[in-house]
Structure formats: C-alpha cells, structure tokens
Coordinates of C-alpha atoms and ligand atoms in Angstrom, one line a residue:
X1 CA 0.0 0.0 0.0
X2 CA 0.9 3.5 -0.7
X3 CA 1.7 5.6 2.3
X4 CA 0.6 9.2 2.6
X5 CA 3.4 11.4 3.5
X6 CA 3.4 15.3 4.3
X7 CA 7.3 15.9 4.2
X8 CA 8.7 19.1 5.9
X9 CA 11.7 20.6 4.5
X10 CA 12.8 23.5 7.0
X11 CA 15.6 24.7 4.1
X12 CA 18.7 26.8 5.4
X13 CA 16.5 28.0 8.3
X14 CA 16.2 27.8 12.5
X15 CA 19.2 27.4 15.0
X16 CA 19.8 24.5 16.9
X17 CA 17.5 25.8 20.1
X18 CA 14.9 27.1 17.9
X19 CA 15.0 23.9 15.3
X20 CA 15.2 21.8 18.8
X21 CA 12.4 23.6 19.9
X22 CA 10.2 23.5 16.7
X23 CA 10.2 19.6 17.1
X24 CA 9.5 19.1 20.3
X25 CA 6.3 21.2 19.7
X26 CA 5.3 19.4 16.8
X27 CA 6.4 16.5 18.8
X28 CA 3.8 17.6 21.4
X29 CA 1.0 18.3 18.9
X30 CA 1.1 15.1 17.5
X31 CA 1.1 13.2 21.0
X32 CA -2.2 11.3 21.1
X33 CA -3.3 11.8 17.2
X34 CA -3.4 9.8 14.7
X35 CA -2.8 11.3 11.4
X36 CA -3.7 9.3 8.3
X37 CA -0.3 10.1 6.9
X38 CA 3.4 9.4 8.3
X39 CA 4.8 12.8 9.0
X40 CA 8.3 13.6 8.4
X41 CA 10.7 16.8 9.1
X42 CA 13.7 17.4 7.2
X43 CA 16.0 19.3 9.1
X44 CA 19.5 20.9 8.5
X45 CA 22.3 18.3 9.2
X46 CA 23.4 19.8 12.4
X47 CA 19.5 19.2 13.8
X48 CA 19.3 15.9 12.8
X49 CA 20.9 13.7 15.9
X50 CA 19.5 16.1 18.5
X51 CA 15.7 16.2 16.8
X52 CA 15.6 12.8 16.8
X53 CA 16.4 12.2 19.9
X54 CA 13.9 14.5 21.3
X55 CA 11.0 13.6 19.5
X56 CA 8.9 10.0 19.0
X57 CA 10.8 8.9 16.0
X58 CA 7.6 6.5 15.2
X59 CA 5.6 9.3 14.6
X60 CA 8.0 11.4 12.5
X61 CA 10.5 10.5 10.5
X62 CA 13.5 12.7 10.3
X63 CA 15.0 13.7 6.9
X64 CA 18.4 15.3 6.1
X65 CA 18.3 17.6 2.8
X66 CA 20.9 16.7 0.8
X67 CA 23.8 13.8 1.3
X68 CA 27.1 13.5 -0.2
X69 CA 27.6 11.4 -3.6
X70 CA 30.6 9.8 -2.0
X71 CA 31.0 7.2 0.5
X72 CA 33.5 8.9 3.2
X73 CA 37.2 10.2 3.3
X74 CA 38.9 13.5 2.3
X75 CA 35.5 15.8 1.2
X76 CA 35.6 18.9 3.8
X77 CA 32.6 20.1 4.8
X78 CA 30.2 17.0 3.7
X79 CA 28.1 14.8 5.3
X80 CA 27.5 11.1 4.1
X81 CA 24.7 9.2 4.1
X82 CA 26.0 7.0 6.8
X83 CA 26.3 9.8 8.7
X84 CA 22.9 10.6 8.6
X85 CA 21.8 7.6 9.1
X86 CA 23.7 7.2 12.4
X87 CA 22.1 10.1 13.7
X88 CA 18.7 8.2 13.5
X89 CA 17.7 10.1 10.6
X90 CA 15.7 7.9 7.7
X91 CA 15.2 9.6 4.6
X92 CA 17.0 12.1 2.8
X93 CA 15.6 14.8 0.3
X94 CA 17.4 14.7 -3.1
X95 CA 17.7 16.3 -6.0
X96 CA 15.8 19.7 -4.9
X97 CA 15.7 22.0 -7.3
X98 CA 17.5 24.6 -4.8
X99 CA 20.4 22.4 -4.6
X100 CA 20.1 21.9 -8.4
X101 CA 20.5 25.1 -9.1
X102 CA 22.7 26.6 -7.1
X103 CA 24.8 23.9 -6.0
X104 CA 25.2 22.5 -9.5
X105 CA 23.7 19.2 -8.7
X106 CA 23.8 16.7 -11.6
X107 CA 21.7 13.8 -13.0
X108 CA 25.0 11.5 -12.6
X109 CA 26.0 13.4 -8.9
X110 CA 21.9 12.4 -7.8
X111 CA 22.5 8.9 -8.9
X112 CA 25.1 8.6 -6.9
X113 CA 23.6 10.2 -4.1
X114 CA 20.6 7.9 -4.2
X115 CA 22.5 4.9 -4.4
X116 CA 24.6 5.9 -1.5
X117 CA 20.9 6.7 0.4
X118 CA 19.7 3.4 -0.5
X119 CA 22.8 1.2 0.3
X120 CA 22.7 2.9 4.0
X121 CA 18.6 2.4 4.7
X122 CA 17.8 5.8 3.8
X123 CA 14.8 6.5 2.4
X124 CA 15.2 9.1 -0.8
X125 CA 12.6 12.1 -1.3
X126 CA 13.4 12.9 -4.8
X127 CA 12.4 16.2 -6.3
X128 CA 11.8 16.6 -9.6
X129 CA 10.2 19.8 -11.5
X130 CA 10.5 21.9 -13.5
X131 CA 11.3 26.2 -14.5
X132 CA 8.3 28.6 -15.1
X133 CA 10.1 28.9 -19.0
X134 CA 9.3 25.3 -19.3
X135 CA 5.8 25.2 -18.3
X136 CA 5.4 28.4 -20.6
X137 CA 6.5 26.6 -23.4
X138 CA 4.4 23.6 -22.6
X139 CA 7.2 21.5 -22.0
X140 CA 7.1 20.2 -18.3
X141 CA 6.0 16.6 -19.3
X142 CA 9.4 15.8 -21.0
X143 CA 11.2 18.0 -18.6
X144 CA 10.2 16.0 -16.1
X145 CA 10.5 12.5 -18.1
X146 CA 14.2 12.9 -18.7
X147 CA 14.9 14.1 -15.4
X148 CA 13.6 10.8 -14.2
X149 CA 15.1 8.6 -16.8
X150 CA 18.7 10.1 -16.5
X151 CA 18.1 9.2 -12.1
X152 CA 15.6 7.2 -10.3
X153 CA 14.8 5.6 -13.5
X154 CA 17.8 3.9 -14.0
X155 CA 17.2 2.0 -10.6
X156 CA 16.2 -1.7 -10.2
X157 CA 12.5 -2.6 -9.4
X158 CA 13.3 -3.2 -5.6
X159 CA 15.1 -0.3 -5.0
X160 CA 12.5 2.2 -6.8
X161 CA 10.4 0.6 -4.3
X162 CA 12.3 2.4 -1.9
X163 CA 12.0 5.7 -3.0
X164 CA 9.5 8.7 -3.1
X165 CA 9.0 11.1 -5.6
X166 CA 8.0 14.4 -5.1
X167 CA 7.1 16.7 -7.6
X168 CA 7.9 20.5 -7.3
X169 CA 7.5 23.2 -10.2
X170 CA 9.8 25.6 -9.4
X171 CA 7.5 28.5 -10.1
X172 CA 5.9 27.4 -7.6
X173 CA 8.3 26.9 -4.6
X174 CA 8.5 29.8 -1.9
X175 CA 6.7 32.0 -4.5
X176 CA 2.9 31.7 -3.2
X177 CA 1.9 30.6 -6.3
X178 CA 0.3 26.7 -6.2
X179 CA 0.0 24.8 -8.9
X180 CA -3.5 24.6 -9.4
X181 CA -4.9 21.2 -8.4
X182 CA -5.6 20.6 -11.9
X183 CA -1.9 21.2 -12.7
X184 CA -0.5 19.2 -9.8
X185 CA -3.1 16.1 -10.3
X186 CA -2.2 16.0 -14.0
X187 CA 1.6 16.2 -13.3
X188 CA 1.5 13.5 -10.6
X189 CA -0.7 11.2 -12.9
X190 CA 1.8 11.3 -15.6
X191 CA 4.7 10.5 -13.2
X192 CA 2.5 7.8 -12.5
X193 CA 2.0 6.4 -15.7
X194 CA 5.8 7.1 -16.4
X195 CA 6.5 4.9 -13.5
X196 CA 3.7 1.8 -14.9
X197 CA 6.0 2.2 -18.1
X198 CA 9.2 1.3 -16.6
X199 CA 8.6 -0.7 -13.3
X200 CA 4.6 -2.0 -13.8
X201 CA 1.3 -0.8 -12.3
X202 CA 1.8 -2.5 -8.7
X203 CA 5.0 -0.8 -8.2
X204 CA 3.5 2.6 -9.9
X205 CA 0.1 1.8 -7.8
X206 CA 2.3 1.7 -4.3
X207 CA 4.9 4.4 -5.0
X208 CA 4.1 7.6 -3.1
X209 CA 4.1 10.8 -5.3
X210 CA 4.1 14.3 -3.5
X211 CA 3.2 17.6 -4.8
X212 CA 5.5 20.6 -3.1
X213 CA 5.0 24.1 -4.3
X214 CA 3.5 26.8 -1.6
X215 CA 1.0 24.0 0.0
X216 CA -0.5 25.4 2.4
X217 CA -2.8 25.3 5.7
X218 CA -5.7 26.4 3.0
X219 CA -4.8 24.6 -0.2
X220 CA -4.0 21.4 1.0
X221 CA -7.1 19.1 1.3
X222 CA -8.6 19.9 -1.9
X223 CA -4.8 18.8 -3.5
X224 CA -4.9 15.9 -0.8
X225 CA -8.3 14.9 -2.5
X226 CA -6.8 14.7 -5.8
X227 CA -6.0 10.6 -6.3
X228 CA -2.8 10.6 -7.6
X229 CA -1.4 13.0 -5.0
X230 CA -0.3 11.1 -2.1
X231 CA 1.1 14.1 0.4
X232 CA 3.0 17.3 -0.1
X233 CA 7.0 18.1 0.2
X234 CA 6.0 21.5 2.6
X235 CA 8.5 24.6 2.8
X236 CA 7.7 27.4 4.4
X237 CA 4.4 26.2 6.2
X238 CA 6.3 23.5 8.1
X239 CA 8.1 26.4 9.9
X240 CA 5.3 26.5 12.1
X241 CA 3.3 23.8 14.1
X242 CA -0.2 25.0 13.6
X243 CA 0.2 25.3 9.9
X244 CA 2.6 22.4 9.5
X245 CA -0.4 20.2 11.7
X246 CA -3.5 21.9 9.8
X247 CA -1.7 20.5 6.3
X248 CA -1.2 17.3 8.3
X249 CA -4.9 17.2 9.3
X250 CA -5.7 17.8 5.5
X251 CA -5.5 13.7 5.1
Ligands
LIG1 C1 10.1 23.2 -1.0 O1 11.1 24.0 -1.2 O2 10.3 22.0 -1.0 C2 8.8 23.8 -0.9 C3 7.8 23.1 -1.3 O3 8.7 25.1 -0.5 P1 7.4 26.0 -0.2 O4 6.4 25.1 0.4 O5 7.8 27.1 0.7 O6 6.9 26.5 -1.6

C-alpha cells in the first residue's frame, strides 16, 4: 500500500535551540493523534541527531536535505549518508531544485547520491520539476520524463520501491503561487503512468508521489483529495506547528 506522507523541508533555516524547539512542539502536537499520513521533518544536518532524539521517531521521520555522492574520506565540509543515518535520521531529500540550481547538482551526482541513500537504509525524497520557462512553453512533461530517466529511472524494481517522488514546479516553490490542483493532479498522474511504463502498475500503484510548491494550511485538502497525490514536500508552512499540523490534518 501507498503511504501518505506530508514531508517538511525547513531549508537553510532555525538554529539548533529554535530547530530543537520546533520539534518538540510538533512532537507535542502530534502526541495522542493519529494522522492518516506518516509525518516527516527534514531538518538541517546539524539538527538531525538532537531532533531525533527528542522527538517519537515512530511518529516522525526525520529527513536530512541533501547527502554527499561519496561514501567517506577526504570531502571537507560534507556529510555522508552513513552519517545521517547514524544520527537516526531515515530519509534524505534529493535532488531539490535549490540544490540543483545553485549547487550545480547533476543527474550523474543524484545517482550517486541515491545509491549511496539506498545502500545505507535511507529513504530518498526525490524532487523533480520543472522552471516557469518550461511550463510556458508547454514543456514540463518531457522535462520531467528525462529528469527521471537520466536518475531514479535507472534504478532496479526493488530499490525504486524504496523511493518517493515528489514533484515541485519551481515557479511554484517559496513564490505563493500553487499549482492549481488541476496542474498538480495531472503532473503526478503522468509521473504515475511514467512509473507503470518502466517498473509495472503495482510498483507505480504503491509508490508515493508528493506535490511541493506553496501548500498550504488552505490549499491542502482539496490537493490531498486529488487521487494521484499522495502528500506534499511543505517549505515554508512546516516552519510553524499550527500550519505544518492543519496540512497534516488535510488527510
Ligand atoms: C520546497 O522547497 O520544498 C517547498 C515546497 O517550499 P514552499 O512550500 O515554501 O513552496
């Protein structure tokens, strides 16, 4: 069975006291529900060890936002997914189109960097959308085809298993402007469909697509409702526990 998922991604953002302190509300909000999705934070990397250890790690899953596409030894300043593993992190969030951009991140560098999450028990978000230039030009089915067949594609059947996708225009990231649920229903569909091509229907029946893109407290049931969309990759609304639980309370 699919899972539903809403995914935080807190970005560059909170020190360690106020990232620490984030969680343990959420933490505290969630104590006692039951939300109809798994719930999942993805913190910077120098959160990760002390939010999960604060917080009921089988009620929210911790993330890390990027990894390194190499196992261990001489890379200063990077963090491998061993590393993030050992901090009782289990997923990571690859490929967003932040870290495309301005970190130069590569199909080959993501494939790498998947592999690397999936040989250490991490779980892989993986982002793929695309620029407002291509959607103008009608052009963000292919975009995102090839941005799938040069990464995740290339996986076996058991490890694509393993993986979600999420799916995040970049007009539509940090901007306020949603994709309408037509847009995002039709996009995740079609990454659906993509998926039935290359691994089957049961596989492309139980993977877990999310939409991200300025979801939000008031947009995200009616996107929820959509059947192809199985949860949301949430920015700036998982900065704060009353809108980061509303979205969650949207399942
Ligand atoms: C994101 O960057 O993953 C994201 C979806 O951001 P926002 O919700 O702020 O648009």
């Amino acid at each position: 069975m699919k899972k539903n998922i809403v995914a935080g991604n807190w970005k560059m953002n909170k020190t360690l006291p106020e990232g620490l302190a984030l969680a343990i509300e959420l933490n505290a909000a969630l104590a006692g529900a039951q939300p109809n999705c798994d719930v999942v934070i993805g913190t910077p990397f120098i959160h990760l060890a002390s939010v999960a250890e604060a917080i009921d790690t089988n009620k929210i899953g911790v993330a890390a936002q990027n990894c390194a596409d190499k196992e261990s030894g001489a890379y200063t300043g990077e963090i491998s997914a061993s590393m993030i593993k050992s901090t009782g992190a289990e997923y990571v969030i690859l490929g967003h189109s932040e870290r495309r951009e301005y970190y130069g991140e590569t199909s080959e560098k993501l494939n790498s960097k998947v592999a690397l999450a999936l040989a250490n028990g991490l779980t892989p978000i993986y982002c793929c959308g695309e620029a407002l230039e291509v959607r103008n030009a009608n052009e963000q089915n292919t975009y995102v085809k090839n941005q799938l067949e040069e990464t995740v594609f290339n996986l076996s059947a058991d490890d694509f298993k393993k993986i979600v996708i999420a799916y995040e225009p970049i007009w539509a990231i940090g901007t306020g402007i949603t994709a309408s649920t037509e847009q995002a229903q039709e996009m995740l569909a079609f990454i659906r469909g993509l998926i039935a091509t290359q691994f089957g229907h049961e596989i492309a029946d139980e993977t877990s697509i999310l939409y991200g893109g300025s979801c939000n407290a008031k947009n995200a049931a009616e996107l929820f409702s959509q059947p192809d969309i199985d949860g949301g990759l949430i920015g700036g609304a998982s900065l704060n526990v009353a809108d980061f639980k509303a979205i969650i309370d949207a399942f």
